[in-house]
Amino acid sequence: MKVLGIESSCDECAAAVVEDGAWVLSNVVATQIPWHAAYNGVVPEIASRMHTEWIGGVVKEALDRAGIGPDGIDGVAATAHPGLLGSLLVGLNFAKAFAWAARIPFIAVDHMLAHLYAPRLSPAPSPGCQNPPGNTAPDYPFLGLLVSGGHSIICRADGFDDITVLGTTIDDAAGEAFDKVSKHYGFGYPGGAAIDRLAKDGDPAAFRFPLPSLRKGDHPYDVSYSGLKTAVINQLEQFRAKPRPAAAGGNAEATAGNSEAASIAASFQKTAVEILLRALFRAAEDTGISTVVSGGGVAANSLLRARLAEHQGLRCVFPPPELCGDNGAMVAGLGFQYLARGDRSPLSAAASARIKAFKRRYP
Ligand code: KG4
Ligand code: ZN
């Protein structure tokens, strides 16, 4: 079964064709990053307008690259939540119209569940393909570490749609902290990738930023980023006070040769990753589950990947970097699972800014 997946929850306008929930036949991601960069963040009005302009072309490109026409598609999946409402509506309504016109089933899916599904995808079989499905897709149950610009979730997955939240952030999301720190220091946009790059030249022990001490009685797998974010931003005054060589492009604070900037990035990144790992390792110990699947934009972080890979007691599964960020392939893959068991969404299915598909249950 070939499923068209459409993703428009934030600033990526994306569509993909995936066969049998595993083989990625095409994966087109049109990013709006340059349009939002001037504002150092996603502007919802710009995002929804651009999705409206782009969605037709992006879907056509996905079909062309898969080498099929609309009549080669057996079902359509689209992200319905969580995300920016105006943006979600563009992809969701396009998907409904496509399914209606082609007289094929339609399914609305949750964006965060789709991120968790991403490691089950593989490139279409080709010479040199090293990751056939089944080799990487872990058995249930496993722990999920879902970390993006809007969410930080540690969960237990007992099935593709049977997810229990164990812990979440009590304030900012991990990706949001990367983005805000980067914005204040002028490291670049989007912040996560910029800090990840800059941190490679820095000393992670140069600055000591605090780990959050969640109050007694708080949920043991929750995380917090507002304290770290504030501490790193407070460091900015001292950072600015020191003379340093000027850089081109107005980002005088963030030259690649500026070792202090790199050390701030490295020290922040180390602490940000530590916060996630502390909660995750605790959850692994308490549940006895030793397989971890990570997804969402922050799952592309090189330090997070390295720290998880070196952990002896855990098997960690990451999607390939191109499937960590928002994409239509994860939506199509997850959509296939629902469609294959006979689930359908009505054409009246609503978009929502909030996560809908998770059970909230603390141990
Ligand atoms: O999943 P995603 O593409 O969009 C959302 O659903 O939010 O995640 C975007 C987030 C942004 O906050 C971005 O800064 C962060 O992922 N990110 C990273 C890295 N690449 C993207 N954070 C840390 N390290 C990275 N390499
Ligand atoms: Zn996402």
CSV table of N, CA and C and ligand atoms in Angstrom, one decimal, residues 111 115 148-150 175-176 178-179 191-193 196 296-298 300-301 325-326, ligand 1:
chain,number,residue,atom,x,y,z
A,111,HIS,N,1.4,14.5,15.1
A,111,HIS,CA,2.8,14.8,14.7
A,111,HIS,C,3.9,14.1,15.6
A,115,HIS,N,6.8,11.4,14.8
A,115,HIS,CA,8.3,11.4,15.0
A,115,HIS,C,8.8,10.1,15.6
A,148,SER,N,11.5,18.3,20.5
A,148,SER,CA,11.4,19.1,19.3
A,148,SER,C,11.3,20.6,19.8
A,149,GLY,N,10.9,21.5,18.9
A,149,GLY,CA,10.8,22.9,19.3
A,149,GLY,C,9.7,23.2,20.3
A,150,GLY,N,8.7,22.4,20.3
A,150,GLY,CA,7.6,22.6,21.1
A,150,GLY,C,7.3,21.6,22.2
A,175,GLY,N,14.1,22.1,22.5
A,175,GLY,CA,14.5,22.8,21.3
A,175,GLY,C,14.3,24.3,21.4
A,176,GLU,N,13.2,24.7,22.2
A,176,GLU,CA,13.0,26.1,22.5
A,176,GLU,C,14.1,26.7,23.2
A,178,PHE,N,17.3,25.8,23.1
A,178,PHE,CA,18.4,25.9,22.1
A,178,PHE,C,18.1,27.2,21.2
A,179,ASP,N,16.8,27.3,20.8
A,179,ASP,CA,16.5,28.4,19.9
A,179,ASP,C,16.6,29.8,20.6
A,191,GLY,N,18.2,27.7,16.1
A,191,GLY,CA,19.3,27.6,17.1
A,191,GLY,C,19.9,26.3,17.3
A,192,GLY,N,19.2,25.2,17.3
A,192,GLY,CA,19.7,23.9,17.6
A,192,GLY,C,20.9,23.5,16.8
A,193,ALA,N,20.7,23.6,15.5
A,193,ALA,CA,21.8,23.2,14.6
A,193,ALA,C,22.9,24.1,14.7
A,196,ASP,N,24.8,23.3,17.9
A,196,ASP,CA,25.5,22.0,17.7
A,196,ASP,C,26.8,22.2,17.0
A,296,GLY,N,12.2,13.8,16.7
A,296,GLY,CA,12.1,15.3,16.8
A,296,GLY,C,13.4,16.0,16.5
A,297,GLY,N,13.3,17.2,16.2
A,297,GLY,CA,14.5,18.0,15.7
A,297,GLY,C,15.7,17.9,16.6
A,298,VAL,N,15.5,17.9,17.9
A,298,VAL,CA,16.6,17.8,18.8
A,298,VAL,C,17.3,16.5,18.8
A,300,ALA,N,18.5,15.2,16.4
A,300,ALA,CA,19.6,15.3,15.5
A,300,ALA,C,20.9,15.8,16.2
A,301,ASN,N,20.7,16.2,17.5
A,301,ASN,CA,21.9,16.7,18.2
A,301,ASN,C,23.0,15.7,18.3
A,325,GLY,N,14.0,15.8,11.7
A,325,GLY,CA,13.1,17.0,11.6
A,325,GLY,C,11.8,16.7,11.0
A,326,ASP,N,11.0,17.7,10.8
A,326,ASP,CA,9.6,17.5,10.3
A,326,ASP,C,9.7,17.0,8.8
B,1,KG4,O1,10.8,18.4,15.1
B,1,KG4,P1,11.2,19.8,14.7
B,1,KG4,O2,11.9,19.9,13.3
B,1,KG4,O3,10.0,20.8,14.7
B,1,KG4,C1,9.0,20.7,15.7
B,1,KG4,O4,8.2,19.9,15.7
B,1,KG4,O5,9.2,21.6,16.6
B,1,KG4,O6,12.2,20.4,15.8
B,1,KG4,C2,12.7,21.7,15.7
B,1,KG4,C3,13.6,21.9,16.8
B,1,KG4,C4,14.1,23.4,16.9
B,1,KG4,O7,14.0,23.9,18.2
B,1,KG4,C5,15.6,23.2,16.5
B,1,KG4,O8,16.4,24.2,17.1
B,1,KG4,C6,15.9,21.8,17.1
B,1,KG4,O9,14.8,21.1,16.8
B,1,KG4,N1,17.1,21.2,16.5
B,1,KG4,C7,18.2,20.9,17.2
B,1,KG4,C8,19.1,20.4,16.3
B,1,KG4,N2,18.6,20.4,15.0
B,1,KG4,C9,17.3,20.9,15.2
B,1,KG4,N3,18.4,21.0,18.5
B,1,KG4,C10,19.7,20.6,18.9
B,1,KG4,N4,20.6,20.1,18.1
B,1,KG4,C11,20.4,20.0,16.8
B,1,KG4,N5,21.4,19.5,16.0
